[in-house]
Amino acid sequence: ACGPPTSPEVVSKTGAIRAPHPQPGGADWTWKVLDREGDGFALEEIKWALGTPPTLMLYAKDYRSSDAATTCTTDPLAGLFASVTSPLSATPTTMLGHPACKLEGSGLIGDRPMSIVEYRFTVPGHQLILSAAGGPDRMSTLAGEIQSWFEGVQFAMLKTPAQ
């Protein structure tokens, strides 16, 4: 399924991910719910795109695999960029009340400058991923809105921490 937003959130095929409508809202946002399976893995994903062509993409993914990565390294970003324009970083942190790895980097993808911020959570058999990717200016301008969207995503595999 895909299209312009008609409700305040989008739910993945099995309900593993719930992602809110990004703010600021408006007709410039479109979404897609994707799922696919391969050799030893399954992926559910919700993708939001701002503009045509997109100037900002927001992703929430549940990657199910018996070999889900458990280390906090820049490896997932290193292969994305044709060249890096700022140092890649991987920092252990807490997000959504759970331990996570925050990845950040900027570089060229093809001939387009791109910045990426990503949070990765590992639970047995799953790697849960929140990502934002866009031009460096767009990422900087909407940093607060991106963080709010990250904080609004709900993964079924991450139980709300005890209060």
PDB file of C-alpha atoms in Angstrom:
ATOM      1  CA  ALA A   1       0.000   0.000   0.000  1.00  0.00           C
ATOM      2  CA  CYS A   2       1.123   3.550  -0.553  1.00  0.00           C
ATOM      3  CA  GLY A   3      -0.164   7.034  -1.080  1.00  0.00           C
ATOM      4  CA  PRO A   4      -0.810  10.299   0.695  1.00  0.00           C
ATOM      5  CA  PRO A   5      -1.534  10.079   4.408  1.00  0.00           C
ATOM      6  CA  THR A   6      -5.173   9.602   5.374  1.00  0.00           C
ATOM      7  CA  SER A   7      -4.726   8.780   9.061  1.00  0.00           C
ATOM      8  CA  PRO A   8      -2.322   9.892  11.795  1.00  0.00           C
ATOM      9  CA  GLU A   9      -0.241   6.701  11.476  1.00  0.00           C
ATOM     10  CA  VAL A  10       0.612   3.879   9.104  1.00  0.00           C
ATOM     11  CA  VAL A  11       0.811   0.230  10.240  1.00  0.00           C
ATOM     12  CA  SER A  12       2.986  -2.423   8.600  1.00  0.00           C
ATOM     13  CA  LYS A  13       1.487  -5.591   7.113  1.00  0.00           C
ATOM     14  CA  THR A  14       1.712  -7.713  10.296  1.00  0.00           C
ATOM     15  CA  GLY A  15       1.445  -4.818  12.747  1.00  0.00           C
ATOM     16  CA  ALA A  16       5.131  -5.103  13.713  1.00  0.00           C
ATOM     17  CA  ILE A  17       5.639  -1.350  13.060  1.00  0.00           C
ATOM     18  CA  ARG A  18       3.447   1.689  13.616  1.00  0.00           C
ATOM     19  CA  ALA A  19       4.779   4.976  12.226  1.00  0.00           C
ATOM     20  CA  PRO A  20       3.180   8.377  12.754  1.00  0.00           C
ATOM     21  CA  HIS A  21       2.554  10.957  10.057  1.00  0.00           C
ATOM     22  CA  PRO A  22       5.682  13.159  10.015  1.00  0.00           C
ATOM     23  CA  GLN A  23       5.362  16.777  11.067  1.00  0.00           C
ATOM     24  CA  PRO A  24       5.089  19.315   9.635  1.00  0.00           C
ATOM     25  CA  GLY A  25       2.271  17.512   7.895  1.00  0.00           C
ATOM     26  CA  GLY A  26       0.888  18.207   4.484  1.00  0.00           C
ATOM     27  CA  ALA A  27       0.270  16.741   1.090  1.00  0.00           C
ATOM     28  CA  ASP A  28       3.991  16.689   0.257  1.00  0.00           C
ATOM     29  CA  TRP A  29       4.431  13.489   2.337  1.00  0.00           C
ATOM     30  CA  THR A  30       3.740  10.079   0.802  1.00  0.00           C
ATOM     31  CA  TRP A  31       4.229   6.636   2.336  1.00  0.00           C
ATOM     32  CA  LYS A  32       4.769   3.015   1.353  1.00  0.00           C
ATOM     33  CA  VAL A  33       4.432  -0.197   3.330  1.00  0.00           C
ATOM     34  CA  LEU A  34       6.857  -2.800   2.029  1.00  0.00           C
ATOM     35  CA  ASP A  35       7.635  -6.381   2.933  1.00  0.00           C
ATOM     36  CA  ARG A  36       9.896  -8.962   1.379  1.00  0.00           C
ATOM     37  CA  GLU A  37      11.583 -12.233   2.175  1.00  0.00           C
ATOM     38  CA  GLY A  38      14.876 -13.690   1.058  1.00  0.00           C
ATOM     39  CA  ASP A  39      17.306 -16.415   1.941  1.00  0.00           C
ATOM     40  CA  GLY A  40      17.139 -16.500   5.739  1.00  0.00           C
ATOM     41  CA  PHE A  41      15.565 -13.075   6.290  1.00  0.00           C
ATOM     42  CA  ALA A  42      12.271 -11.197   6.202  1.00  0.00           C
ATOM     43  CA  LEU A  43      11.805  -7.426   6.172  1.00  0.00           C
ATOM     44  CA  GLU A  44       8.863  -5.196   7.010  1.00  0.00           C
ATOM     45  CA  GLU A  45       9.264  -1.509   6.298  1.00  0.00           C
ATOM     46  CA  ILE A  46       7.366   1.751   6.400  1.00  0.00           C
ATOM     47  CA  LYS A  47       8.869   4.504   4.276  1.00  0.00           C
ATOM     48  CA  TRP A  48       7.825   8.161   4.283  1.00  0.00           C
ATOM     49  CA  ALA A  49       9.032  10.497   1.512  1.00  0.00           C
ATOM     50  CA  LEU A  50       8.859  14.293   1.437  1.00  0.00           C
ATOM     51  CA  GLY A  51       8.476  15.902  -1.972  1.00  0.00           C
ATOM     52  CA  THR A  52       8.830  14.721  -5.563  1.00  0.00           C
ATOM     53  CA  PRO A  53      11.583  13.854  -6.090  1.00  0.00           C
ATOM     54  CA  PRO A  54      12.053  13.125  -2.376  1.00  0.00           C
ATOM     55  CA  THR A  55      14.264  15.540  -0.431  1.00  0.00           C
ATOM     56  CA  LEU A  56      13.868  13.585   2.830  1.00  0.00           C
ATOM     57  CA  MET A  57      13.131   9.926   3.500  1.00  0.00           C
ATOM     58  CA  LEU A  58      12.120   8.393   6.842  1.00  0.00           C
ATOM     59  CA  TYR A  59      12.287   4.634   7.351  1.00  0.00           C
ATOM     60  CA  ALA A  60      11.139   2.235  10.066  1.00  0.00           C
ATOM     61  CA  LYS A  61      12.259  -1.356   9.452  1.00  0.00           C
ATOM     62  CA  ASP A  62      11.950  -4.705  11.197  1.00  0.00           C
ATOM     63  CA  TYR A  63      14.627  -6.971   9.725  1.00  0.00           C
ATOM     64  CA  ARG A  64      14.142 -10.547  10.921  1.00  0.00           C
ATOM     65  CA  SER A  65      17.160 -12.810  10.664  1.00  0.00           C
ATOM     66  CA  SER A  66      18.985 -15.310  12.823  1.00  0.00           C
ATOM     67  CA  ASP A  67      22.216 -13.356  12.220  1.00  0.00           C
ATOM     68  CA  ALA A  68      20.980  -9.848  13.090  1.00  0.00           C
ATOM     69  CA  ALA A  69      24.006  -7.680  13.874  1.00  0.00           C
ATOM     70  CA  THR A  70      24.657  -7.005  17.533  1.00  0.00           C
ATOM     71  CA  THR A  71      27.663  -4.666  17.423  1.00  0.00           C
ATOM     72  CA  CYS A  72      27.605  -0.865  17.190  1.00  0.00           C
ATOM     73  CA  THR A  73      29.806  -0.045  14.185  1.00  0.00           C
ATOM     74  CA  THR A  74      29.737   2.263  11.164  1.00  0.00           C
ATOM     75  CA  ASP A  75      29.762  -0.758   8.821  1.00  0.00           C
ATOM     76  CA  PRO A  76      26.089  -0.378   7.756  1.00  0.00           C
ATOM     77  CA  LEU A  77      26.788   3.176   6.524  1.00  0.00           C
ATOM     78  CA  ALA A  78      30.248   2.647   5.052  1.00  0.00           C
ATOM     79  CA  GLY A  79      28.988   0.855   1.942  1.00  0.00           C
ATOM     80  CA  LEU A  80      26.276   3.420   1.162  1.00  0.00           C
ATOM     81  CA  PHE A  81      28.466   6.371   0.258  1.00  0.00           C
ATOM     82  CA  ALA A  82      30.569   6.657  -2.911  1.00  0.00           C
ATOM     83  CA  SER A  83      32.684   9.087  -0.888  1.00  0.00           C
ATOM     84  CA  VAL A  84      32.401  10.349   2.687  1.00  0.00           C
ATOM     85  CA  THR A  85      32.281  14.108   3.395  1.00  0.00           C
ATOM     86  CA  SER A  86      32.153  13.917   7.195  1.00  0.00           C
ATOM     87  CA  PRO A  87      33.396  11.195   9.537  1.00  0.00           C
ATOM     88  CA  LEU A  88      30.999   8.308  10.083  1.00  0.00           C
ATOM     89  CA  SER A  89      30.073   7.707  13.711  1.00  0.00           C
ATOM     90  CA  ALA A  90      28.498   4.875  15.692  1.00  0.00           C
ATOM     91  CA  THR A  91      27.516   5.720  19.269  1.00  0.00           C
ATOM     92  CA  PRO A  92      25.815   3.486  21.847  1.00  0.00           C
ATOM     93  CA  THR A  93      22.781   5.360  23.184  1.00  0.00           C
ATOM     94  CA  THR A  94      19.200   4.931  24.361  1.00  0.00           C
ATOM     95  CA  MET A  95      16.214   5.515  22.088  1.00  0.00           C
ATOM     96  CA  LEU A  96      12.552   4.661  22.684  1.00  0.00           C
ATOM     97  CA  GLY A  97      13.638   3.621  26.186  1.00  0.00           C
ATOM     98  CA  HIS A  98      15.939   0.850  24.879  1.00  0.00           C
ATOM     99  CA  PRO A  99      19.656   0.459  24.140  1.00  0.00           C
ATOM    100  CA  ALA A 100      20.441   1.421  20.555  1.00  0.00           C
ATOM    101  CA  CYS A 101      23.297   2.263  18.232  1.00  0.00           C
ATOM    102  CA  LYS A 102      23.098   5.736  16.673  1.00  0.00           C
ATOM    103  CA  LEU A 103      24.806   5.955  13.271  1.00  0.00           C
ATOM    104  CA  GLU A 104      25.511   9.248  11.521  1.00  0.00           C
ATOM    105  CA  GLY A 105      27.313  10.216   8.359  1.00  0.00           C
ATOM    106  CA  SER A 106      27.371  12.391   5.269  1.00  0.00           C
ATOM    107  CA  GLY A 107      28.725  11.800   1.818  1.00  0.00           C
ATOM    108  CA  LEU A 108      27.844  11.332  -1.794  1.00  0.00           C
ATOM    109  CA  ILE A 109      25.387   8.718  -2.968  1.00  0.00           C
ATOM    110  CA  GLY A 110      25.837   8.770  -6.697  1.00  0.00           C
ATOM    111  CA  ASP A 111      26.453  12.464  -7.281  1.00  0.00           C
ATOM    112  CA  ARG A 112      23.988  13.681  -4.633  1.00  0.00           C
ATOM    113  CA  PRO A 113      25.099  14.932  -1.205  1.00  0.00           C
ATOM    114  CA  MET A 114      23.303  12.918   1.474  1.00  0.00           C
ATOM    115  CA  SER A 115      23.216  12.838   5.272  1.00  0.00           C
ATOM    116  CA  ILE A 116      21.965   9.828   7.202  1.00  0.00           C
ATOM    117  CA  VAL A 117      20.957   9.410  10.850  1.00  0.00           C
ATOM    118  CA  GLU A 118      20.003   5.926  11.942  1.00  0.00           C
ATOM    119  CA  TYR A 119      19.120   4.119  15.165  1.00  0.00           C
ATOM    120  CA  ARG A 120      19.532   0.332  15.337  1.00  0.00           C
ATOM    121  CA  PHE A 121      18.068  -1.878  18.052  1.00  0.00           C
ATOM    122  CA  THR A 122      18.862  -5.565  18.370  1.00  0.00           C
ATOM    123  CA  VAL A 123      16.444  -8.002  19.951  1.00  0.00           C
ATOM    124  CA  PRO A 124      16.748 -11.780  19.497  1.00  0.00           C
ATOM    125  CA  GLY A 125      16.192 -12.567  15.816  1.00  0.00           C
ATOM    126  CA  HIS A 126      15.446  -8.951  14.860  1.00  0.00           C
ATOM    127  CA  GLN A 127      17.258  -5.777  13.947  1.00  0.00           C
ATOM    128  CA  LEU A 128      14.920  -2.787  14.259  1.00  0.00           C
ATOM    129  CA  ILE A 129      15.993   0.294  12.332  1.00  0.00           C
ATOM    130  CA  LEU A 130      14.909   3.932  12.276  1.00  0.00           C
ATOM    131  CA  SER A 131      16.521   6.005   9.508  1.00  0.00           C
ATOM    132  CA  ALA A 132      16.380   9.477   8.061  1.00  0.00           C
ATOM    133  CA  ALA A 133      18.168  10.307   4.816  1.00  0.00           C
ATOM    134  CA  GLY A 134      18.217  13.529   2.869  1.00  0.00           C
ATOM    135  CA  GLY A 135      20.234  16.455   1.698  1.00  0.00           C
ATOM    136  CA  PRO A 136      22.370  17.941   4.488  1.00  0.00           C
ATOM    137  CA  ASP A 137      20.409  21.243   4.499  1.00  0.00           C
ATOM    138  CA  ARG A 138      17.032  19.478   4.702  1.00  0.00           C
ATOM    139  CA  MET A 139      18.277  17.176   7.473  1.00  0.00           C
ATOM    140  CA  SER A 140      19.563  20.165   9.456  1.00  0.00           C
ATOM    141  CA  THR A 141      16.423  22.264   8.948  1.00  0.00           C
ATOM    142  CA  LEU A 142      14.087  19.431   9.991  1.00  0.00           C
ATOM    143  CA  ALA A 143      16.289  17.834  12.698  1.00  0.00           C
ATOM    144  CA  GLY A 144      13.701  18.422  15.463  1.00  0.00           C
ATOM    145  CA  GLU A 145      10.846  17.044  13.363  1.00  0.00           C
ATOM    146  CA  ILE A 146      12.932  13.992  12.401  1.00  0.00           C
ATOM    147  CA  GLN A 147      13.724  13.277  16.057  1.00  0.00           C
ATOM    148  CA  SER A 148      10.032  13.624  16.977  1.00  0.00           C
ATOM    149  CA  TRP A 149       9.099  11.147  14.236  1.00  0.00           C
ATOM    150  CA  PHE A 150      11.734   8.676  15.472  1.00  0.00           C
ATOM    151  CA  GLU A 151      10.306   8.964  18.989  1.00  0.00           C
ATOM    152  CA  GLY A 152       6.760   8.343  17.705  1.00  0.00           C
ATOM    153  CA  VAL A 153       7.498   5.057  15.923  1.00  0.00           C
ATOM    154  CA  GLN A 154       6.381   1.908  17.741  1.00  0.00           C
ATOM    155  CA  PHE A 155       7.921  -1.517  17.207  1.00  0.00           C
ATOM    156  CA  ALA A 156       5.989  -4.550  18.496  1.00  0.00           C
ATOM    157  CA  MET A 157       9.324  -6.187  19.412  1.00  0.00           C
ATOM    158  CA  LEU A 158      10.270  -3.284  21.728  1.00  0.00           C
ATOM    159  CA  LYS A 159       8.100  -3.420  24.768  1.00  0.00           C
ATOM    160  CA  THR A 160       7.543  -0.148  26.581  1.00  0.00           C
ATOM    161  CA  PRO A 161      10.017   0.025  29.459  1.00  0.00           C
ATOM    162  CA  ALA A 162       8.651  -0.174  32.970  1.00  0.00           C
ATOM    163  CA  GLN A 163       7.809   3.254  34.362  1.00  0.00           C
TER     164      GLN A 163
END
